[in-house]
Amino acid sequence: MLKVTTIFYSIQGEATNTGIPSIFIRLYGCNLECSFCDDLLHTDKYTSYTYEEILKEIKQYPGMDIIITGGEPSIYDLNEFIGLLQSHGYTVSIESNGYKFENIEKADWITYSPKDWNNIHTTGFNELKCIVNINSNIQPLLDLDIKQPIFIQAENYVHTPNMTNITHCIEVVKHYPKFRLSVQTHKFLGVD
Ligand code: SF4
């Protein structure tokens, strides 16, 4: 069983895989309590689904790319579930704050969004995504020496862009080309 807050079909709006039509499975619960969290998206209500019930739900959509997000997906051991989805032909991506990479290691793609920039893992993921506002101290990110792409993403409002932070992030990326910009395009498009 998994605690699911919502399952929906949309477009990946962030980082490397921007633009891929994707089925989002948002899981309930997190190990952290960030001040900027869109927490109603994952702390409100949940439904307990069996793996088979989730499969039935997602098969109504034509997309074959799945993004498991939260909350923090790695508070659950998801490897068996990920394997089941893959055996049905799905590609599985996970968004994680890095709590327990071993619980999601079967995923095809892992986006790591660390919340403590002074303790960033260097392995176990495919891309790093850091949420930045005008007051962020990005020095720990500048000091990072990793092979994976490092995305800078503005801290936006829950459903709309924060242009002050986005303008700042554009300048950061132009000044430090080791970074890439992640735009949250879905918030410009007005989709979930
Ligand atoms: S890690 Fe993510 S889901 Fe968890 S509290 Fe922080 S922003 Fe919210």
mmCIF file of C-alpha atoms and ligand atoms in Angstrom:
data_model
loop_
_atom_site.group_PDB
_atom_site.id
_atom_site.type_symbol
_atom_site.label_atom_id
_atom_site.label_comp_id
_atom_site.label_asym_id
_atom_site.label_seq_id
_atom_site.Cartn_x
_atom_site.Cartn_y
_atom_site.Cartn_z
ATOM 1 C CA MET A 1 0.000 0.000 0.000
ATOM 2 C CA LEU A 2 1.083 3.584 -0.603
ATOM 3 C CA LYS A 3 -0.334 6.817 0.839
ATOM 4 C CA VAL A 4 -1.208 8.925 -2.223
ATOM 5 C CA THR A 5 -2.426 12.529 -2.132
ATOM 6 C CA THR A 6 -3.042 12.836 -5.868
ATOM 7 C CA ILE A 7 -2.417 11.266 -9.257
ATOM 8 C CA PHE A 8 -2.644 13.497 -12.317
ATOM 9 C CA TYR A 9 -1.403 13.826 -15.889
ATOM 10 C CA SER A 10 0.521 16.931 -16.935
ATOM 11 C CA ILE A 11 3.809 18.140 -18.385
ATOM 12 C CA GLN A 12 7.137 17.960 -16.575
ATOM 13 C CA GLY A 13 7.986 21.638 -16.133
ATOM 14 C CA GLU A 14 11.398 21.405 -14.472
ATOM 15 C CA ALA A 15 15.052 20.698 -15.208
ATOM 16 C CA THR A 16 16.429 18.202 -17.766
ATOM 17 C CA ASN A 17 13.165 16.504 -18.663
ATOM 18 C CA THR A 18 11.107 19.669 -19.169
ATOM 19 C CA GLY A 19 8.357 19.158 -21.693
ATOM 20 C CA ILE A 20 7.801 15.414 -21.271
ATOM 21 C CA PRO A 21 4.123 14.538 -20.773
ATOM 22 C CA SER A 22 4.152 12.772 -17.421
ATOM 23 C CA ILE A 23 1.895 11.054 -14.936
ATOM 24 C CA PHE A 24 2.529 12.509 -11.491
ATOM 25 C CA ILE A 25 2.051 10.367 -8.389
ATOM 26 C CA ARG A 26 2.260 12.576 -5.343
ATOM 27 C CA LEU A 27 2.909 10.681 -2.122
ATOM 28 C CA TYR A 28 1.927 11.760 1.350
ATOM 29 C CA GLY A 29 4.392 12.778 4.051
ATOM 30 C CA CYS A 30 7.891 14.163 4.397
ATOM 31 C CA ASN A 31 10.814 13.907 6.803
ATOM 32 C CA LEU A 32 11.323 17.695 6.686
ATOM 33 C CA GLU A 33 9.241 20.838 7.270
ATOM 34 C CA CYS A 34 10.531 23.536 4.921
ATOM 35 C CA SER A 35 9.108 27.021 5.357
ATOM 36 C CA PHE A 36 8.522 27.424 1.610
ATOM 37 C CA CYS A 37 6.855 24.061 1.119
ATOM 38 C CA ASP A 38 3.722 23.758 -1.006
ATOM 39 C CA ASP A 39 2.639 21.617 1.903
ATOM 40 C CA LEU A 40 -1.072 21.432 1.201
ATOM 41 C CA LEU A 41 -0.045 19.467 -1.841
ATOM 42 C CA HIS A 42 1.107 16.589 0.317
ATOM 43 C CA THR A 43 0.066 17.018 3.956
ATOM 44 C CA ASP A 44 -3.655 17.457 3.499
ATOM 45 C CA LYS A 45 -5.509 14.223 2.804
ATOM 46 C CA TYR A 46 -4.385 10.936 1.353
ATOM 47 C CA THR A 47 -5.833 7.723 0.038
ATOM 48 C CA SER A 48 -4.164 4.371 0.605
ATOM 49 C CA TYR A 49 -3.793 2.578 -2.723
ATOM 50 C CA THR A 50 -2.490 -0.880 -3.515
ATOM 51 C CA TYR A 51 0.097 -1.028 -6.307
ATOM 52 C CA GLU A 52 -2.516 -2.611 -8.587
ATOM 53 C CA GLU A 53 -4.985 0.204 -7.871
ATOM 54 C CA ILE A 54 -2.347 2.766 -8.832
ATOM 55 C CA LEU A 55 -1.600 0.850 -12.038
ATOM 56 C CA LYS A 56 -5.300 0.858 -12.922
ATOM 57 C CA GLU A 57 -5.489 4.591 -12.266
ATOM 58 C CA ILE A 58 -2.474 5.523 -14.381
ATOM 59 C CA LYS A 59 -3.450 3.309 -17.309
ATOM 60 C CA GLN A 60 -6.220 5.766 -18.177
ATOM 61 C CA TYR A 61 -3.490 8.152 -19.426
ATOM 62 C CA PRO A 62 -1.546 7.754 -22.687
ATOM 63 C CA GLY A 63 1.797 8.879 -21.200
ATOM 64 C CA MET A 64 4.465 6.327 -20.309
ATOM 65 C CA ASP A 65 6.620 8.577 -18.120
ATOM 66 C CA ILE A 66 5.917 8.660 -14.405
ATOM 67 C CA ILE A 67 7.153 11.157 -11.844
ATOM 68 C CA ILE A 68 6.848 10.114 -8.218
ATOM 69 C CA THR A 69 6.995 13.151 -5.980
ATOM 70 C CA GLY A 70 5.721 14.303 -2.613
ATOM 71 C CA GLY A 71 6.266 15.029 0.067
ATOM 72 C CA GLU A 72 9.355 12.909 0.161
ATOM 73 C CA PRO A 73 9.028 9.658 -1.786
ATOM 74 C CA SER A 74 12.053 8.011 -0.181
ATOM 75 C CA ILE A 75 10.346 7.767 3.211
ATOM 76 C CA TYR A 76 8.824 4.676 1.534
ATOM 77 C CA ASP A 77 10.797 1.741 0.134
ATOM 78 C CA LEU A 78 9.667 2.150 -3.468
ATOM 79 C CA ASN A 79 11.964 -0.259 -5.295
ATOM 80 C CA GLU A 80 9.392 -3.052 -5.678
ATOM 81 C CA PHE A 81 6.768 -0.563 -6.881
ATOM 82 C CA ILE A 82 9.204 1.069 -9.308
ATOM 83 C CA GLY A 83 10.084 -2.386 -10.695
ATOM 84 C CA LEU A 84 6.396 -3.163 -11.183
ATOM 85 C CA LEU A 85 5.854 0.098 -13.101
ATOM 86 C CA GLN A 86 8.923 -0.590 -15.252
ATOM 87 C CA SER A 87 7.679 -4.106 -16.015
ATOM 88 C CA HIS A 88 4.574 -2.447 -17.489
ATOM 89 C CA GLY A 89 6.754 -0.313 -19.764
ATOM 90 C CA TYR A 90 6.841 2.895 -17.735
ATOM 91 C CA THR A 91 9.885 5.091 -17.214
ATOM 92 C CA VAL A 92 10.036 6.174 -13.592
ATOM 93 C CA SER A 93 11.510 9.432 -12.332
ATOM 94 C CA ILE A 94 11.638 10.462 -8.684
ATOM 95 C CA GLU A 95 11.941 13.845 -7.012
ATOM 96 C CA SER A 96 13.731 13.498 -3.688
ATOM 97 C CA ASN A 97 15.308 15.600 -0.970
ATOM 98 C CA GLY A 98 17.893 12.815 -0.614
ATOM 99 C CA TYR A 99 16.478 11.286 2.551
ATOM 100 C CA LYS A 100 17.139 7.636 1.554
ATOM 101 C CA PHE A 101 18.411 7.071 -1.977
ATOM 102 C CA GLU A 102 18.524 3.302 -1.335
ATOM 103 C CA ASN A 103 14.706 3.320 -1.179
ATOM 104 C CA ILE A 104 14.451 4.664 -4.744
ATOM 105 C CA GLU A 105 17.582 3.275 -6.385
ATOM 106 C CA LYS A 106 15.662 1.348 -9.086
ATOM 107 C CA ALA A 107 14.332 4.598 -10.591
ATOM 108 C CA ASP A 108 15.337 5.503 -14.151
ATOM 109 C CA TRP A 109 15.958 9.112 -13.172
ATOM 110 C CA ILE A 110 16.415 10.814 -9.791
ATOM 111 C CA THR A 111 16.168 14.551 -9.261
ATOM 112 C CA TYR A 112 17.826 15.481 -5.990
ATOM 113 C CA SER A 113 16.650 18.701 -4.375
ATOM 114 C CA PRO A 114 18.688 19.102 -1.175
ATOM 115 C CA LYS A 115 17.405 21.410 1.529
ATOM 116 C CA ASP A 116 20.645 21.613 3.548
ATOM 117 C CA TRP A 117 23.265 22.900 1.110
ATOM 118 C CA ASN A 118 26.052 22.261 3.598
ATOM 119 C CA ASN A 119 25.438 18.504 3.441
ATOM 120 C CA ILE A 120 24.857 17.681 -0.206
ATOM 121 C CA HIS A 121 25.310 14.089 -1.403
ATOM 122 C CA THR A 122 27.481 13.730 -4.497
ATOM 123 C CA THR A 123 26.189 10.367 -5.800
ATOM 124 C CA GLY A 124 22.894 8.507 -6.081
ATOM 125 C CA PHE A 125 21.087 10.911 -8.421
ATOM 126 C CA ASN A 126 21.019 12.185 -12.015
ATOM 127 C CA GLU A 127 20.528 15.905 -11.562
ATOM 128 C CA LEU A 128 20.662 18.394 -8.723
ATOM 129 C CA LYS A 129 17.947 21.029 -8.386
ATOM 130 C CA CYS A 130 18.347 23.861 -5.890
ATOM 131 C CA ILE A 131 15.570 26.259 -4.994
ATOM 132 C CA VAL A 132 16.962 29.795 -4.843
ATOM 133 C CA ASN A 133 15.582 33.150 -3.733
ATOM 134 C CA ILE A 134 17.174 36.596 -3.675
ATOM 135 C CA ASN A 135 18.605 35.991 -0.194
ATOM 136 C CA SER A 136 20.095 32.551 -0.798
ATOM 137 C CA ASN A 137 23.770 32.004 -0.066
ATOM 138 C CA ILE A 138 24.807 29.930 -3.082
ATOM 139 C CA GLN A 139 28.455 29.554 -2.030
ATOM 140 C CA PRO A 140 28.026 25.847 -1.108
ATOM 141 C CA LEU A 141 26.689 25.264 -4.639
ATOM 142 C CA LEU A 142 29.622 27.107 -6.186
ATOM 143 C CA ASP A 143 31.971 24.890 -4.168
ATOM 144 C CA LEU A 144 30.324 21.689 -5.356
ATOM 145 C CA ASP A 145 32.406 19.494 -7.635
ATOM 146 C CA ILE A 146 30.012 16.988 -9.173
ATOM 147 C CA LYS A 147 29.438 15.608 -12.679
ATOM 148 C CA GLN A 148 25.646 15.859 -12.610
ATOM 149 C CA PRO A 149 23.993 19.047 -13.891
ATOM 150 C CA ILE A 150 23.186 21.620 -11.215
ATOM 151 C CA PHE A 151 19.886 23.398 -11.813
ATOM 152 C CA ILE A 152 19.026 26.687 -10.173
ATOM 153 C CA GLN A 153 15.291 27.074 -9.794
ATOM 154 C CA ALA A 154 13.579 30.152 -8.430
ATOM 155 C CA GLU A 155 11.488 29.861 -5.316
ATOM 156 C CA ASN A 156 8.077 30.620 -6.803
ATOM 157 C CA TYR A 157 4.607 31.029 -5.399
ATOM 158 C CA VAL A 158 2.483 27.889 -5.116
ATOM 159 C CA HIS A 159 0.785 28.342 -8.480
ATOM 160 C CA THR A 160 2.494 31.330 -10.105
ATOM 161 C CA PRO A 161 6.029 32.547 -10.901
ATOM 162 C CA ASN A 162 7.917 34.911 -8.578
ATOM 163 C CA MET A 163 9.557 37.210 -11.119
ATOM 164 C CA THR A 164 11.895 38.800 -8.560
ATOM 165 C CA ASN A 165 13.426 35.430 -7.749
ATOM 166 C CA ILE A 166 13.398 34.311 -11.385
ATOM 167 C CA THR A 167 15.227 37.450 -12.530
ATOM 168 C CA HIS A 168 17.792 36.856 -9.767
ATOM 169 C CA CYS A 169 18.270 33.227 -10.840
ATOM 170 C CA ILE A 170 18.776 34.246 -14.474
ATOM 171 C CA GLU A 171 21.587 36.575 -13.362
ATOM 172 C CA VAL A 172 23.127 33.854 -11.145
ATOM 173 C CA VAL A 173 23.225 31.376 -14.033
ATOM 174 C CA LYS A 174 24.645 33.938 -16.463
ATOM 175 C CA HIS A 175 27.336 34.843 -13.954
ATOM 176 C CA TYR A 176 28.168 31.236 -13.035
ATOM 177 C CA PRO A 177 27.749 29.124 -16.160
ATOM 178 C CA LYS A 178 28.387 25.901 -14.231
ATOM 179 C CA PHE A 179 24.689 26.193 -13.367
ATOM 180 C CA ARG A 180 21.620 25.740 -15.528
ATOM 181 C CA LEU A 181 18.265 27.445 -15.137
ATOM 182 C CA SER A 182 15.150 25.418 -14.301
ATOM 183 C CA VAL A 183 12.053 27.465 -14.927
ATOM 184 C CA GLN A 184 8.961 25.639 -13.558
ATOM 185 C CA THR A 185 7.360 26.199 -16.951
ATOM 186 C CA HIS A 186 4.061 24.740 -15.722
ATOM 187 C CA LYS A 187 3.590 27.835 -13.517
ATOM 188 C CA PHE A 188 3.817 30.026 -16.619
ATOM 189 C CA LEU A 189 1.484 27.770 -18.536
ATOM 190 C CA GLY A 190 -1.049 27.684 -15.704
ATOM 191 C CA VAL A 191 -1.127 23.890 -15.546
ATOM 192 C CA ASP A 192 -0.622 21.626 -12.510
HETATM 193 S S1 SF4 B 1 11.479 18.541 1.534
HETATM 194 FE FE1 SF4 B 1 10.024 19.211 -0.031
HETATM 195 S S2 SF4 B 1 8.095 18.215 0.515
HETATM 196 FE FE2 SF4 B 1 9.420 18.085 2.312
HETATM 197 S S3 SF4 B 1 8.836 19.878 3.570
HETATM 198 FE FE3 SF4 B 1 10.587 20.457 2.281
HETATM 199 S S4 SF4 B 1 9.681 21.386 0.424
HETATM 200 FE FE4 SF4 B 1 8.066 20.217 1.497
#
